[in-house]
C-alpha atoms as one frame of an Amber mdcrd trajectory, in Angstrom:
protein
-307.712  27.011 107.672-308.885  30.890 107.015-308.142  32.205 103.793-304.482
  34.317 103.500-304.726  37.761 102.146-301.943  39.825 101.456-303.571  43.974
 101.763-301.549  46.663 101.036-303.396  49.736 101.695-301.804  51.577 100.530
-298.647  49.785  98.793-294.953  51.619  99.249-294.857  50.145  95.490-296.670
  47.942  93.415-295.413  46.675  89.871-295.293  43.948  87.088-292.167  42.613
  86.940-290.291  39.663  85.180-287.062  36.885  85.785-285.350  35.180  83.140
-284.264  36.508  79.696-287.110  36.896  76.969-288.952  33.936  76.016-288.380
  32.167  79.321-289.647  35.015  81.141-291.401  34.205  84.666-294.148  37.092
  84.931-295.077  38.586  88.610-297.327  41.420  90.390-295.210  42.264  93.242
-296.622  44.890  96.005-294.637  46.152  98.754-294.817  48.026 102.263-292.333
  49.004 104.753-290.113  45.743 105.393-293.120  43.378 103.835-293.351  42.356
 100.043-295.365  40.112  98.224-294.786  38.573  94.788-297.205  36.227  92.874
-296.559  34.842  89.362-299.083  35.144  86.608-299.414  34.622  82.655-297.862
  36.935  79.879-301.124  37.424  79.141-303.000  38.317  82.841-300.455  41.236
  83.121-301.329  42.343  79.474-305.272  42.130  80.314-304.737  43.655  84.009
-302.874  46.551  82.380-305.840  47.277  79.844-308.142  46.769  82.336-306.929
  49.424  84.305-306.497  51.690  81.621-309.763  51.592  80.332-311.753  51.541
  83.938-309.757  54.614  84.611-311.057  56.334  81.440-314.443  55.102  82.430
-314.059  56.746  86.153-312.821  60.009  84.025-316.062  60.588  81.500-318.434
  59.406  84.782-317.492  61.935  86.476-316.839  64.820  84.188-313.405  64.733
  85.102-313.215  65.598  88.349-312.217  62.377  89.477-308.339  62.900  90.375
-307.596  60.453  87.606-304.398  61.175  85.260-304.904  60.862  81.834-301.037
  59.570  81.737-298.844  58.080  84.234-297.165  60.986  85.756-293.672  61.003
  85.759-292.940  61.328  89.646-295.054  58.057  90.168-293.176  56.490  87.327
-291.530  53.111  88.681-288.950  51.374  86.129-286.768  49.871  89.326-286.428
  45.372  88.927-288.453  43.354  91.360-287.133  43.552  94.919-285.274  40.609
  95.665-285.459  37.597  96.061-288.661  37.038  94.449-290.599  34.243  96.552
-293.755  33.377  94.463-296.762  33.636  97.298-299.089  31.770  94.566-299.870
  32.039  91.101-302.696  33.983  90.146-305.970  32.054  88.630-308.453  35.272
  88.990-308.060  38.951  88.989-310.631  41.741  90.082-310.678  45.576  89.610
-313.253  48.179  91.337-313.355  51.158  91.764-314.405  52.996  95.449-315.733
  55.999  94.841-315.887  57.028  98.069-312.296  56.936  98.628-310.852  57.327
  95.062-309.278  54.408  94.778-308.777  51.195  92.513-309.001  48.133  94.105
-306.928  44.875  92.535-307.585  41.874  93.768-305.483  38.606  92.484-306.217
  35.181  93.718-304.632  32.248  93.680-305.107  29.720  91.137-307.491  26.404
  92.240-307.611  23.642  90.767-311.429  22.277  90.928-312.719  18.635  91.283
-315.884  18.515  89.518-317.518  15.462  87.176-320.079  17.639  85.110-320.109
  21.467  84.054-322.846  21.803  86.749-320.875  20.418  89.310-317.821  22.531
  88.239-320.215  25.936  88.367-321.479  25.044  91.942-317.811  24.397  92.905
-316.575  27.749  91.268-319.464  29.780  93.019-319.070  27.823  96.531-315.332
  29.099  96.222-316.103  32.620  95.202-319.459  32.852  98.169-316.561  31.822
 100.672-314.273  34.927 101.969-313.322  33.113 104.650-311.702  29.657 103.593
-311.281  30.742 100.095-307.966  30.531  98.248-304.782  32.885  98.994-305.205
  36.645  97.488-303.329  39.596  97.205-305.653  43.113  97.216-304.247  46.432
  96.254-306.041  49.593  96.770-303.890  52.137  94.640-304.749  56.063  93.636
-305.814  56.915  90.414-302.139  57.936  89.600-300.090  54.763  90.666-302.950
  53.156  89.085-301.733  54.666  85.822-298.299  53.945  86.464-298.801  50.806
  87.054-300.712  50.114  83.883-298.044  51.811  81.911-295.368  49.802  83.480
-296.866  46.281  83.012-297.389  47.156  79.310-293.897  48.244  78.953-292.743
  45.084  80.491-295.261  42.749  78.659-293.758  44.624  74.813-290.407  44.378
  76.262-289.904  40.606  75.259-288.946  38.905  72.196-289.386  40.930  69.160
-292.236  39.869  66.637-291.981  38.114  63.601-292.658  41.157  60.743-294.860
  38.251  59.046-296.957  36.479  61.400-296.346  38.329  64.470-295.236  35.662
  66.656-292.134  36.137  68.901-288.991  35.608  67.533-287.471  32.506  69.306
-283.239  33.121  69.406-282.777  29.286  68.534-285.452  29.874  65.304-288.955
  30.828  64.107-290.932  28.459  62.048-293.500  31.080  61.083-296.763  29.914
  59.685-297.077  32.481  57.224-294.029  30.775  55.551-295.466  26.834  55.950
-291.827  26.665  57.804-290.378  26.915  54.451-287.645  29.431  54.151-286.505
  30.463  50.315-283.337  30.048  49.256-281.330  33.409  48.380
C-alpha cells in the first residue's frame, strides 16, 4: 500500500487547535483547502516544540539573509487566525515525527507531520535499522501531512499554537504544575496543605 500524504500547498488555513475543556484537552494541527481538511492529533508538548521551532527557524531565515527574507518579525494581524477547529474533527493519525525546512527558493516553510509507528525491534540496533528503513522509504512509509506556508502564516501559526498551548489550566504559583479543578497535590508542599 503507497504511503498517504495529505499536501496543502498552499493551505486556505492551517492551525493548532484543541477539544475538550482544560486538562482533558485533545491537541490537533488541522490544515485546510477549498472543501478538503485534515486534522491529526498530537501531544501538548509537539505543538509547544513545533511552535518554537518555527519561531526560532524564522529568526534564523531573518539574520541569514540580512533581512530581506519576507519574514515578519510578528504575526501580522490580517493573517491572525483565532477561529475553533472546523468541524467535525476526524483525527487522520496521530503525529509520532515532525519536520521543518525552509525552501529558499520559494520562500516558504515546509511542515511535515507523520504519523506515529509503532516499531518491532529486539535490540537498539535492530530498532535503528527499522527507524532508518522507515524514514529511506517515501513510498510505503507511514501517513503524513506536509504544509508549505509563507513566512507570515508561518508566524501566525506559531503565535496561535502558543496561545492555545498557555491557554490551559493555570499553574500552580509553587511548583508550576497545572492546576487540576478536582485538586493539586503539589510537590513543593509533600501534598501537605497547612492548616489556617
Amino acid at each position: 500500500m503507497s504511503r498517504q500524504v495529505f499536501f496543502y500547498d498552499p493551505p486556505d488555513r492551517f492551525v493548532a487547535g484543541t477539544v475538550g475543556l482544560p486538562g482533558r484537552r485533545t491537541f490537533f494541527l488541522q490544515a485546510s483547502a477549498g472543501s478538503r481538511t485534515t486534522s491529526v492529533a498530537l501531544e501538548k508538548t509537539q505543538v509547544a516544540a513545533l511552535a518554537e521551532r518555527i519561531d526560532e527557524l524564522l529568526d534564523e531565515v531573518v539574520r541569514r539573509t540580512g533581512g530581506n527574507a519576507p519574514v515578519p518579525a510578528v504575526a501580522p494581524p490580517d493573517v491572525t487566525d483565532s477561529a475553533p477547529l472546523d468541524s467535525p474533527v476526524e483525527e487522520e493519525f496521530r503525529v509520532g515525527t515532525m519536520a521543518l525546512a525552509w525552501d529558499g527558493d520559494e520562500q516558504r516553510m515546509i511542515i511535515e507531520a507523520q504519523a506515529l509507528v509503532e516499531l518491532d525491534a529486539d535490540t537498539e540496533d535492530d530498532l535503528a535499522e527499522a527507524e532508518e528503513r522507515m524514514l529511506q522509504d517515501e513510498e510505503n512509509g507511514p501517513p503524513m501531512l506536509r504544509v508549505r506556508l509563507t513566512g507570515a502564516q508561518a508566524r501566525a501559526f506559531a503565535k496561535r499554537a502558543l496561545d492555545v498551548v498557555n491557554a490551559g489550566r493555570p499553574p500552580c504559583p509553587l511548583c508550576s504544575l497545572p492546576l487540576d479543578p478536582e485538586g493539586h497535590v503539589c510537590p513543593r508542599q509533600n501534598g501537605y496543605r497547612r492548616g489556617a
